[in-house]
Coordinates of C-alpha atoms in Angstrom, one line a residue:
Chain A
M104 CA 15.2 5.5 -11.0
R105 CA 16.4 6.5 -7.5
K106 CA 13.7 9.0 -7.2
L107 CA 11.1 6.9 -8.7
K108 CA 11.9 4.1 -5.8
R109 CA 11.6 6.7 -3.4
V110 CA 8.1 7.6 -4.3
F111 CA 6.7 4.2 -4.5
T112 CA 8.5 3.4 -1.1
Y113 CA 6.6 6.3 0.6
V114 CA 3.3 5.7 -1.2
F115 CA 3.6 2.0 -0.3
L116 CA 4.3 2.3 3.0
G117 CA 1.5 5.2 3.3
G118 CA -0.8 3.1 2.2
A119 CA -0.1 0.2 4.2
A120 CA -0.2 2.8 7.2
F121 CA -3.3 4.1 6.3
I122 CA -5.1 0.5 5.6
S123 CA -3.9 -0.5 9.2
I124 CA -5.0 2.6 10.9
F125 CA -8.4 3.3 9.0
P126 CA -10.4 0.6 11.1
F127 CA -9.2 2.1 14.3
L128 CA -10.5 5.7 13.1
W129 CA -13.5 4.4 12.0
M130 CA -14.5 3.0 14.8
V131 CA -13.8 5.7 17.5
V132 CA -15.6 7.8 14.6
S133 CA -18.6 5.1 14.3
A134 CA -19.0 5.3 18.6
T135 CA -19.7 9.3 18.2
N136 CA -22.6 8.2 15.7
K137 CA -26.3 7.6 15.8
S138 CA -26.7 3.5 14.0
V139 CA -28.1 4.8 10.8
D140 CA -24.9 7.0 10.1
V141 CA -22.3 4.2 10.8
T142 CA -24.4 2.3 8.1
R143 CA -24.6 5.6 6.0
G144 CA -21.1 4.9 6.2
R145 CA -20.4 8.4 7.3
L146 CA -16.6 8.9 8.7
L147 CA -17.0 12.7 10.9
P148 CA -17.4 12.5 14.3
G149 CA -21.1 13.1 15.8
S150 CA -22.6 14.2 18.8
H151 CA -23.7 10.4 20.2
L152 CA -20.8 9.4 22.0
F153 CA -22.8 10.3 25.2
E154 CA -26.1 8.8 24.2
N155 CA -24.4 5.8 22.7
F156 CA -22.3 5.2 26.6
R157 CA -25.7 6.2 28.3
K158 CA -27.5 3.0 26.0
L159 CA -24.4 0.6 26.4
A160 CA -24.2 0.9 30.1
D161 CA -28.2 0.8 30.5
S162 CA -28.8 -2.1 28.5
T163 CA -25.5 -4.7 28.5
D164 CA -23.7 -5.8 31.9
L165 CA -20.3 -3.6 30.5
W166 CA -19.5 -2.7 34.1
T167 CA -19.3 -6.6 35.6
S168 CA -17.7 -8.0 32.3
L169 CA -14.9 -4.8 32.3
W170 CA -14.4 -5.9 35.9
N171 CA -14.3 -9.3 35.4
S172 CA -11.7 -8.9 32.8
A173 CA -9.7 -6.7 34.6
Q174 CA -9.5 -9.0 37.3
I175 CA -8.4 -12.0 35.1
A176 CA -6.1 -10.2 33.2
V177 CA -4.4 -8.4 36.5
L178 CA -4.5 -11.9 38.7
T179 CA -2.9 -14.0 35.5
T180 CA -0.5 -11.6 34.6
I181 CA 0.8 -11.4 38.5
L182 CA 0.6 -15.2 38.7
A183 CA 2.0 -16.3 35.9
I184 CA 5.2 -13.9 35.2
V185 CA 5.5 -14.8 39.3
I186 CA 5.8 -18.5 38.3
A187 CA 7.3 -18.7 34.9
S188 CA 10.2 -16.4 36.1
L189 CA 10.6 -18.6 38.9
A190 CA 11.0 -21.4 36.7
G191 CA 12.9 -19.8 34.1
Y192 CA 15.5 -18.4 36.5
G193 CA 15.2 -22.1 38.1
F194 CA 16.2 -23.8 34.8
E195 CA 19.1 -21.3 33.8
I196 CA 20.9 -21.1 37.7
F197 CA 20.5 -24.9 39.0
R198 CA 21.4 -26.8 35.7
S199 CA 21.4 -30.3 35.4
R200 CA 20.7 -33.2 32.6
L201 CA 17.8 -34.3 33.9
K202 CA 16.6 -30.3 34.2
D203 CA 17.3 -29.9 30.6
I204 CA 14.9 -32.6 29.7
V205 CA 12.6 -31.6 31.6
F206 CA 12.9 -28.1 30.1
N207 CA 12.7 -29.8 26.5
I208 CA 9.2 -31.4 27.5
L209 CA 8.2 -28.5 28.6
L210 CA 8.9 -27.0 25.4
L211 CA 6.7 -29.5 23.7
S212 CA 3.3 -28.5 25.3
M213 CA 3.8 -25.3 22.9
M214 CA 3.1 -27.6 19.6
I215 CA 0.0 -28.9 21.6
P216 CA -3.1 -26.6 20.0
F217 CA -6.0 -25.4 22.2
A218 CA -8.9 -27.2 20.4
A219 CA -7.0 -30.4 21.7
L220 CA -6.8 -29.1 25.1
M221 CA -10.3 -27.5 25.3
I222 CA -12.6 -30.7 25.8
P223 CA -10.8 -32.4 28.1
L224 CA -9.9 -29.2 30.3
Y225 CA -13.9 -28.4 30.4
R226 CA -14.4 -32.3 31.5
M227 CA -11.9 -31.4 34.2
F228 CA -13.2 -28.3 35.2
A229 CA -17.2 -29.5 35.0
D230 CA -16.0 -32.7 37.3
I231 CA -14.4 -30.1 39.8
S232 CA -17.3 -28.0 40.1
S233 CA -19.4 -30.1 42.7
S234 CA -16.6 -30.8 45.1
A235 CA -14.8 -27.3 44.6
P236 CA -17.2 -24.8 43.2
A237 CA -14.5 -21.9 43.7
I238 CA -12.5 -23.4 40.9
G239 CA -15.6 -25.5 38.5
I240 CA -17.3 -23.9 35.6
D241 CA -18.7 -20.6 35.6
T242 CA -15.3 -19.4 38.0
I243 CA -13.0 -16.7 37.4
A244 CA -10.7 -19.7 38.9
S245 CA -11.6 -21.5 35.6
V246 CA -10.5 -19.1 33.0
M247 CA -7.2 -18.0 34.7
L248 CA -6.1 -21.7 35.8
P249 CA -4.8 -23.5 32.5
T250 CA -3.9 -19.7 30.8
I251 CA -1.5 -18.7 33.5
T252 CA 1.6 -21.2 32.9
T253 CA 2.8 -21.4 29.5
A254 CA 6.1 -23.0 28.1
F255 CA 6.6 -19.9 26.0
L256 CA 6.9 -17.7 29.1
I257 CA 9.0 -20.3 30.7
F258 CA 11.4 -19.9 27.8
F259 CA 11.0 -16.3 27.4
F260 CA 12.3 -15.7 31.1
R261 CA 15.4 -18.5 30.8
Q262 CA 16.6 -16.8 27.8
N263 CA 16.4 -13.6 29.4
S264 CA 18.0 -15.3 32.2
K265 CA 21.2 -16.1 30.4
M266 CA 22.3 -12.1 30.2
F267 CA 22.0 -12.0 34.3
P268 CA 25.6 -12.1 35.8
K269 CA 25.9 -15.0 37.9
D270 CA 28.5 -13.6 39.7
M271 CA 25.8 -11.7 41.8
V272 CA 24.1 -14.9 42.8
E273 CA 27.4 -15.8 44.5
A274 CA 27.5 -12.2 46.3
G275 CA 24.0 -12.7 47.4
R276 CA 24.6 -16.4 49.0
I277 CA 27.9 -14.6 50.5
D278 CA 25.9 -12.2 51.9
G279 CA 23.5 -15.1 53.8
L280 CA 21.0 -14.6 51.1
S281 CA 18.3 -17.6 50.6
E282 CA 17.7 -18.8 47.7
L283 CA 14.6 -17.4 47.2
G284 CA 16.0 -14.2 48.7
I285 CA 18.6 -14.0 45.8
F286 CA 15.6 -14.3 43.3
F287 CA 13.2 -11.5 44.7
K288 CA 15.9 -9.1 45.8
I289 CA 18.2 -9.5 43.5
F290 CA 17.3 -11.3 40.4
M291 CA 13.3 -9.1 39.9
P292 CA 14.6 -6.3 40.3
T293 CA 17.9 -6.5 38.1
M294 CA 15.5 -8.1 35.5
K295 CA 12.5 -5.1 35.5
T296 CA 12.5 -4.2 31.5
T297 CA 12.2 -8.3 31.0
Y298 CA 9.2 -8.2 34.0
A299 CA 7.4 -5.8 32.0
A300 CA 8.0 -7.3 28.4
A301 CA 6.4 -10.2 29.8
G302 CA 3.6 -8.8 31.9
I303 CA 2.5 -6.9 28.6
I304 CA 2.1 -10.0 26.5
T305 CA 0.1 -11.6 29.3
F306 CA -2.1 -9.0 30.2
M307 CA -2.9 -8.3 26.7
S308 CA -3.5 -12.2 25.5
S309 CA -5.5 -13.0 28.6
W310 CA -7.8 -9.3 28.4
N311 CA -8.4 -10.1 24.3
N312 CA -8.8 -14.5 25.4
Y313 CA -12.2 -15.4 23.9
L314 CA -12.5 -19.2 23.1
W315 CA -12.0 -21.1 26.6
P316 CA -13.7 -18.1 28.7
L317 CA -16.7 -18.9 25.7
I318 CA -16.5 -22.2 27.0
V319 CA -16.7 -22.2 30.7
L320 CA -18.1 -19.1 31.3
Q321 CA -21.8 -19.2 31.4
S322 CA -23.9 -17.0 33.6
P323 CA -24.4 -13.3 32.4
E324 CA -22.7 -11.8 35.5
R325 CA -19.7 -13.8 34.8
K326 CA -18.8 -12.7 30.8
T327 CA -15.5 -11.0 30.1
I328 CA -15.6 -8.2 27.7
P329 CA -14.5 -10.5 24.0
L330 CA -17.7 -12.4 25.5
L331 CA -19.9 -9.0 26.0
I332 CA -18.5 -7.7 22.0
S333 CA -19.4 -11.4 20.8
N334 CA -22.7 -11.3 21.9
L335 CA -23.6 -7.1 20.7
G336 CA -21.9 -8.1 17.3
S337 CA -24.8 -11.1 16.5
G338 CA -27.4 -9.8 17.2
Y339 CA -30.4 -9.2 14.4
A340 CA -30.8 -5.8 14.9
P341 CA -27.5 -4.4 15.7
D342 CA -26.8 -0.8 17.2
Y343 CA -23.8 -0.4 15.4
G344 CA -22.6 3.1 17.3
L345 CA -22.8 1.5 20.6
I346 CA -20.7 -2.1 19.5
M347 CA -18.5 -0.1 18.1
L348 CA -18.3 2.4 21.7
A349 CA -18.0 -1.2 23.4
I350 CA -15.0 -2.2 21.3
V351 CA -13.1 1.0 21.7
I352 CA -13.6 0.7 25.2
A353 CA -12.1 -2.6 25.1
T354 CA -9.6 -2.1 23.1
L355 CA -8.4 1.2 25.1
P356 CA -6.8 -1.1 27.8
T357 CA -4.8 -2.7 25.2
A358 CA -3.8 -0.1 23.2
L359 CA -2.7 2.2 26.4
V360 CA -0.7 -0.3 27.4
F361 CA 1.0 -0.6 23.8
F362 CA 1.5 2.8 23.4
L363 CA 3.5 3.6 27.3
M364 CA 5.2 0.7 26.7
Q365 CA 6.0 0.6 23.2
K366 CA 9.8 -0.7 23.5
H367 CA 9.2 -3.4 26.2
F368 CA 6.9 -4.6 24.1
V369 CA 8.7 -5.0 21.1
A370 CA 11.9 -6.2 23.1
G371 CA 9.2 -8.7 24.6
M372 CA 7.8 -10.6 21.0
M373 CA 11.7 -10.3 20.3
G374 CA 12.9 -11.6 23.2
S375 CA 11.1 -14.7 22.0
V376 CA 13.3 -15.5 18.7
K377 CA 16.7 -14.5 20.2
Chain B
M141 CA 31.9 -34.8 50.4
K142 CA 30.6 -31.2 52.6
T143 CA 27.6 -31.8 54.1
D144 CA 25.1 -29.4 55.9
K145 CA 23.2 -30.2 59.3
A146 CA 20.3 -32.0 57.6
G147 CA 23.4 -34.6 56.6
L148 CA 22.5 -33.3 52.6
S149 CA 25.8 -32.5 50.2
I150 CA 25.6 -29.6 49.1
R151 CA 25.4 -30.3 45.6
T152 CA 22.3 -32.1 46.3
K153 CA 20.3 -29.8 48.7
S154 CA 21.2 -26.9 45.4
N155 CA 19.9 -29.6 43.4
L156 CA 16.5 -29.6 45.7
T157 CA 16.3 -25.8 45.5
G158 CA 16.4 -26.1 41.9
W159 CA 13.6 -28.0 41.3
S160 CA 11.7 -26.3 43.9
F161 CA 11.9 -23.0 41.7
I162 CA 10.8 -24.7 39.1
L163 CA 7.9 -27.4 40.7
I164 CA 4.8 -25.0 40.4
A165 CA 5.3 -24.4 36.7
V166 CA 6.4 -28.4 35.7
V167 CA 3.0 -29.3 37.7
M168 CA 0.8 -26.4 36.1
I169 CA 1.9 -27.6 32.6
A170 CA 1.6 -31.4 33.1
T171 CA -1.9 -30.5 34.8
F172 CA -3.1 -28.5 32.2
Y173 CA -1.4 -29.3 28.6
F174 CA 0.2 -33.2 29.1
Y175 CA -3.2 -34.8 31.4
P176 CA -5.8 -33.5 29.4
M177 CA -3.8 -34.2 26.1
A178 CA -3.3 -37.8 27.2
Q179 CA -7.4 -37.4 28.2
A180 CA -8.1 -36.6 25.1
L181 CA -6.9 -39.1 23.0
I182 CA -8.2 -41.8 25.7
L183 CA -11.4 -39.8 24.9
S184 CA -11.2 -40.2 21.1
F185 CA -11.7 -43.6 21.4
K186 CA -15.0 -43.5 23.1
T187 CA -18.4 -43.0 21.8
G188 CA -21.9 -41.1 23.2
T189 CA -23.3 -37.9 24.3
G190 CA -22.4 -35.7 26.9
S191 CA -20.7 -38.1 29.8
N192 CA -22.4 -41.0 29.0
L193 CA -19.1 -42.4 27.0
T194 CA -18.2 -46.3 26.3
F195 CA -15.2 -47.4 24.3
T196 CA -16.1 -48.0 20.8
G197 CA -12.3 -48.6 19.3
W198 CA -11.5 -47.3 15.6
D199 CA -15.1 -46.3 15.1
N200 CA -14.4 -42.5 15.7
Y201 CA -11.3 -42.3 13.4
I202 CA -13.5 -44.4 10.7
R203 CA -15.9 -41.6 10.9
L204 CA -13.4 -39.1 10.7
L205 CA -12.6 -40.7 7.4
S206 CA -16.3 -40.1 5.8
D207 CA -17.0 -36.9 7.4
K208 CA -18.0 -34.7 4.8
T209 CA -17.8 -31.3 6.9
F210 CA -14.7 -32.4 8.6
L211 CA -13.0 -32.7 4.9
T212 CA -14.7 -29.3 4.6
A213 CA -13.0 -27.8 7.0
L214 CA -9.7 -29.3 6.4
T215 CA -9.7 -28.2 3.0
N216 CA -10.8 -23.8 4.6
T217 CA -8.3 -24.1 6.3
F218 CA -5.4 -25.1 4.2
I219 CA -7.0 -22.9 1.7
Y220 CA -6.5 -20.0 4.6
L221 CA -3.0 -21.6 4.9
I222 CA -1.4 -22.1 1.6
V223 CA -3.0 -18.6 0.4
Q224 CA -2.5 -16.1 3.8
V225 CA 0.4 -17.3 5.4
P226 CA 2.5 -16.9 2.4
I227 CA 1.2 -13.6 1.3
M228 CA 1.7 -12.4 4.8
I229 CA 5.3 -13.5 5.0
I230 CA 6.2 -11.5 1.8
L231 CA 4.1 -8.3 2.6
A232 CA 5.6 -7.9 6.3
L233 CA 9.2 -8.8 4.7
F234 CA 8.9 -6.2 1.8
I235 CA 7.4 -3.8 4.5
S236 CA 10.8 -4.9 7.1
V237 CA 13.0 -4.2 4.0
L238 CA 11.4 -0.4 2.9
L239 CA 11.5 0.2 6.7
N240 CA 15.1 -0.7 7.3
D241 CA 16.8 1.9 4.9
S242 CA 17.7 4.3 7.8
K243 CA 17.3 7.5 5.2
L244 CA 13.8 6.9 5.3
K245 CA 11.6 9.8 7.1
F246 CA 8.7 9.3 9.7
R247 CA 9.8 5.6 10.1
G248 CA 8.7 5.6 13.7
F249 CA 5.4 6.6 12.8
F250 CA 4.8 3.9 10.1
R251 CA 6.4 1.1 11.8
T252 CA 3.9 1.9 14.7
A253 CA 0.9 2.3 12.6
I254 CA 1.4 -1.2 10.9
F255 CA 1.9 -3.2 13.8
L256 CA -1.0 -1.3 15.6
P257 CA -3.5 -4.0 15.1
C258 CA -1.7 -6.6 17.3
V259 CA -3.4 -4.7 20.2
T260 CA -6.9 -5.4 19.2
S261 CA -8.3 -8.4 20.1
L262 CA -9.4 -10.9 17.4
V263 CA -12.9 -10.5 18.5
A264 CA -13.2 -6.7 18.7
Y265 CA -11.2 -6.7 15.2
S266 CA -13.5 -9.1 13.6
V267 CA -16.7 -7.1 14.7
V268 CA -15.3 -4.1 12.9
F269 CA -14.6 -6.0 10.0
K270 CA -17.7 -7.7 9.4
Y271 CA -19.4 -4.3 9.5
L272 CA -16.9 -2.8 7.4
F273 CA -17.4 -5.5 4.9
A274 CA -21.1 -5.8 4.7
A275 CA -23.1 -5.7 1.8
D276 CA -24.0 -2.0 2.4
G277 CA -20.6 -1.7 4.6
L278 CA -17.9 0.9 3.8
V279 CA -15.5 -0.9 1.9
N280 CA -18.3 -1.4 -0.9
S281 CA -19.5 2.1 -0.7
L282 CA -15.7 2.9 -0.9
L283 CA -14.5 0.6 -3.9
M284 CA -18.2 1.5 -5.7
S285 CA -17.4 5.3 -5.3
L286 CA -13.9 4.7 -6.6
S287 CA -15.9 2.8 -9.7
I288 CA -13.7 -0.6 -9.1
I289 CA -16.9 -3.0 -9.0
G290 CA -20.0 -2.4 -10.5
E291 CA -22.7 -3.9 -7.6
P292 CA -21.9 -4.7 -4.0
I293 CA -19.6 -7.7 -3.6
Q294 CA -21.0 -10.3 -1.2
W295 CA -18.3 -10.2 1.0
I296 CA -20.0 -12.4 4.3
T297 CA -22.8 -14.1 2.3
H298 CA -20.6 -15.5 -0.8
P299 CA -18.9 -18.6 -0.3
F300 CA -15.9 -17.4 -2.3
W301 CA -15.8 -13.7 -1.1
A302 CA -16.5 -15.0 2.7
K303 CA -13.3 -16.6 2.1
I304 CA -11.5 -13.7 0.9
T305 CA -12.7 -11.7 4.2
I306 CA -11.5 -13.8 6.5
I307 CA -7.8 -13.8 4.5
I308 CA -8.1 -10.3 4.1
A309 CA -8.9 -9.8 8.1
I310 CA -6.1 -12.3 9.4
T311 CA -3.7 -10.5 7.1
W312 CA -4.4 -6.9 9.0
R313 CA -4.4 -8.4 12.2
W314 CA -0.8 -10.0 11.8
T315 CA 1.3 -8.5 8.9
G316 CA 2.7 -5.7 11.4
Y317 CA 3.3 -8.9 14.4
N318 CA 6.1 -10.6 11.8
M319 CA 7.4 -7.4 10.4
I320 CA 8.4 -6.6 14.0
F321 CA 10.5 -10.0 14.0
Y322 CA 12.1 -9.2 10.6
L323 CA 12.9 -5.4 11.4
S324 CA 14.9 -6.5 14.0
A325 CA 16.7 -9.6 12.3
L326 CA 17.6 -7.0 9.5
Q327 CA 19.0 -4.1 11.9
N328 CA 21.2 -6.9 13.3
I329 CA 22.9 -7.6 9.5
D330 CA 26.3 -5.8 9.2
S331 CA 25.2 -2.9 6.7
S332 CA 28.9 -3.6 5.1
I333 CA 28.0 -7.0 3.7
Y334 CA 25.6 -4.3 1.5
E335 CA 28.2 -2.3 1.0
A336 CA 30.3 -5.2 -0.5
A337 CA 27.9 -6.3 -2.6
R338 CA 26.5 -2.8 -4.1
I339 CA 30.3 -2.5 -5.0
D340 CA 30.3 -5.6 -6.7
G341 CA 27.1 -4.4 -8.7
A342 CA 24.8 -6.5 -7.2
S343 CA 20.8 -4.8 -8.1
S344 CA 18.6 -4.2 -4.8
F345 CA 16.9 -7.7 -5.8
K346 CA 20.3 -9.6 -6.1
Q347 CA 20.8 -8.1 -2.7
F348 CA 17.4 -9.1 -1.2
T349 CA 17.5 -13.1 -2.5
K350 CA 21.2 -13.5 -2.5
I351 CA 21.6 -11.5 1.3
T352 CA 18.7 -10.7 3.4
I353 CA 16.8 -14.3 2.3
P354 CA 19.2 -16.0 3.2
M355 CA 20.2 -14.0 6.8
L356 CA 16.5 -13.9 7.7
K357 CA 16.0 -17.8 7.3
P358 CA 15.6 -19.2 11.1
I359 CA 13.4 -15.9 12.1
I360 CA 11.2 -16.5 8.7
L361 CA 11.3 -20.3 9.5
F362 CA 10.2 -19.2 13.0
T363 CA 7.1 -17.0 11.7
S364 CA 5.9 -19.5 9.1
I365 CA 6.0 -22.1 11.9
T366 CA 3.5 -19.9 14.4
S367 CA 1.5 -18.8 11.8
T368 CA 1.0 -22.1 10.5
I369 CA -0.2 -23.2 13.9
G370 CA -2.1 -19.9 14.5
T371 CA -4.0 -21.1 11.2
L372 CA -4.6 -24.2 12.1
Q373 CA -6.2 -23.2 15.6
L374 CA -8.4 -20.4 13.6
F375 CA -11.5 -19.7 15.6
D376 CA -12.2 -16.2 16.6
E377 CA -12.1 -15.1 12.9
V378 CA -14.8 -17.2 11.7
M379 CA -17.2 -17.5 14.9
N380 CA -17.5 -13.5 14.6
I381 CA -17.4 -12.7 11.0
T382 CA -19.2 -15.6 8.9
K383 CA -20.1 -17.9 12.1
G384 CA -18.5 -20.2 9.8
G385 CA -20.9 -19.5 6.7
P386 CA -22.3 -19.3 4.2
G387 CA -23.0 -23.2 4.8
N388 CA -19.6 -24.4 5.9
A389 CA -18.2 -22.3 3.2
T390 CA -15.5 -20.8 5.9
L391 CA -15.8 -23.1 8.7
S392 CA -12.6 -23.8 10.4
I393 CA -11.4 -26.9 12.3
S394 CA -11.6 -25.5 15.4
Q395 CA -14.7 -24.2 15.1
Y396 CA -15.9 -27.5 14.0
I397 CA -14.6 -29.1 17.3
Y398 CA -16.8 -26.2 19.2
N399 CA -19.6 -27.0 17.8
L400 CA -19.3 -31.1 17.9
S401 CA -18.9 -30.1 21.8
F402 CA -21.0 -27.2 22.9
K403 CA -23.7 -26.3 20.0
Y404 CA -24.4 -29.5 18.6
T405 CA -25.6 -32.6 20.7
A406 CA -22.1 -32.8 23.0
D407 CA -20.3 -35.1 21.2
F408 CA -16.9 -35.0 23.1
G409 CA -15.7 -38.5 21.8
Y410 CA -15.7 -37.9 18.6
A411 CA -14.3 -33.8 18.9
A412 CA -11.9 -35.3 20.2
T413 CA -10.9 -37.4 17.3
V414 CA -11.0 -34.6 15.3
S415 CA -8.7 -32.3 17.6
Y416 CA -6.6 -34.8 17.3
S417 CA -6.1 -34.2 13.6
I418 CA -4.7 -30.7 14.3
V419 CA -1.9 -32.4 16.3
V420 CA -0.9 -34.6 14.0
I421 CA -1.1 -32.1 10.8
I422 CA 0.9 -29.5 13.3
V423 CA 3.4 -32.1 13.8
L424 CA 4.1 -33.2 10.4
L425 CA 4.1 -30.0 9.6
S426 CA 6.6 -28.2 11.8
I427 CA 9.0 -31.5 10.6
L428 CA 8.0 -30.7 6.8
Q429 CA 8.7 -26.9 7.7
F430 CA 12.2 -27.9 9.1
K431 CA 12.9 -30.4 6.6
V432 CA 12.6 -27.4 4.4
A433 CA 14.5 -24.8 6.1
G434 CA 17.3 -27.4 6.7
D435 CA 18.4 -28.8 3.3
K436 CA 18.6 -25.5 1.7
K437 CA 21.7 -24.9 4.0

């Protein structure tokens, strides 16, 4: 009976692991094959990787999209963690009844679905376009602005700030540091792990964001990588090898971040329910 | 009361410093969440094309009640919700209980592998799934070569199978994500509780229902609420796997709102009305889930 259970456990987990990994393997293998071989269901690596790559780079805005996505994801991540950690720290260190109320109101925003926001947001940026073209429709700023600050990230930093020793704030004040000085020189370095986790989560969601960029980005030279892939995938005569390669390239940064910082990533997700 | 050079009390000064830390965040959330939220409400009482909108009172809400496409989108979304969320949560619970066994070999590998789908973008995995589940795709040829099916299943183009495809896709993407939460919660349960239960002769099933489930209840509640909110906002998958088709068989509410605003003649007012239906549903379902979880205590 015991043994049977053991066997079942391994077979079940093995099956689940296989199903989870298989689409990745297939996508990597297909990126090296000709389109016809992909449709024929070839599961062995082929020799068309470079040709697929050349075609992809020649026929699409691959580099532009990658560059747009990279700029948006990096800038969003930096701004997001600075703004959210300032707020999380502020809410935890300088407590008052009114601030607690404000905090709870901010948390309510987590319940608002994006679908309810996208039309007013679109109109807002469309209105701004004529007076401030730099942050209007079809700009990187318009993609970033609504996604930079989330109540979740503020909540995440506030939860983690609870573990930050308050004595250090006092010590900093006695040493004559300003409040911002304490934040940048003491809090930030001590909370490196928290920042790493928050950074990974923000980077991933920004890199993978689809619906909002789909709405605000209009010209081809502004497209981000998910938009490029979505476009490639909707064609009538799709070149499967080429599309699979594009998907592999788009997945690489987040997969890399995941493998390099697995522990922080998992810790970050857990931090959200602690 | 102590005062500094400017004449402010230390308490007031510290309070002001505190506000300055949270100011940017408060302004950003107010501007990009609460202000548009209020705008959407106003918009939902207006009708017109593009930016030529006039107040028409409850017209949009009346239209909503007799809108067949909305009803289809709503039904689809609830089918996803009722079928997919429980399957995923049970699956994730089951896997995490199996993985929690400290004597299990390759634990790290299993955990990483099952979590891996979470690193893909919704668009990227959707396109991959679209090809895997194509009529002449790999899934069909595999099922046929194993003689499970005689002829190819029209995964993408048959109303029933298209929904199944979407459900399979979402389950693939999110099971590992939920598993991580359960796994961490399981590791916080003192193993002596299980030992005591074993000595008392409780079966594995009994241990699971009497110890694991009650201990994990807050996390199960958290994951079911986040999954519910996620499913109600489903967009990327339907847009990239089925485009909402065949007919409107897989259309989600979010995609319907998108279509109303950006695909057909832009009707922002009515689209805002539809979007408020999601707000109402999310609030109602969240209250319900809290109630259900609270009552059993």
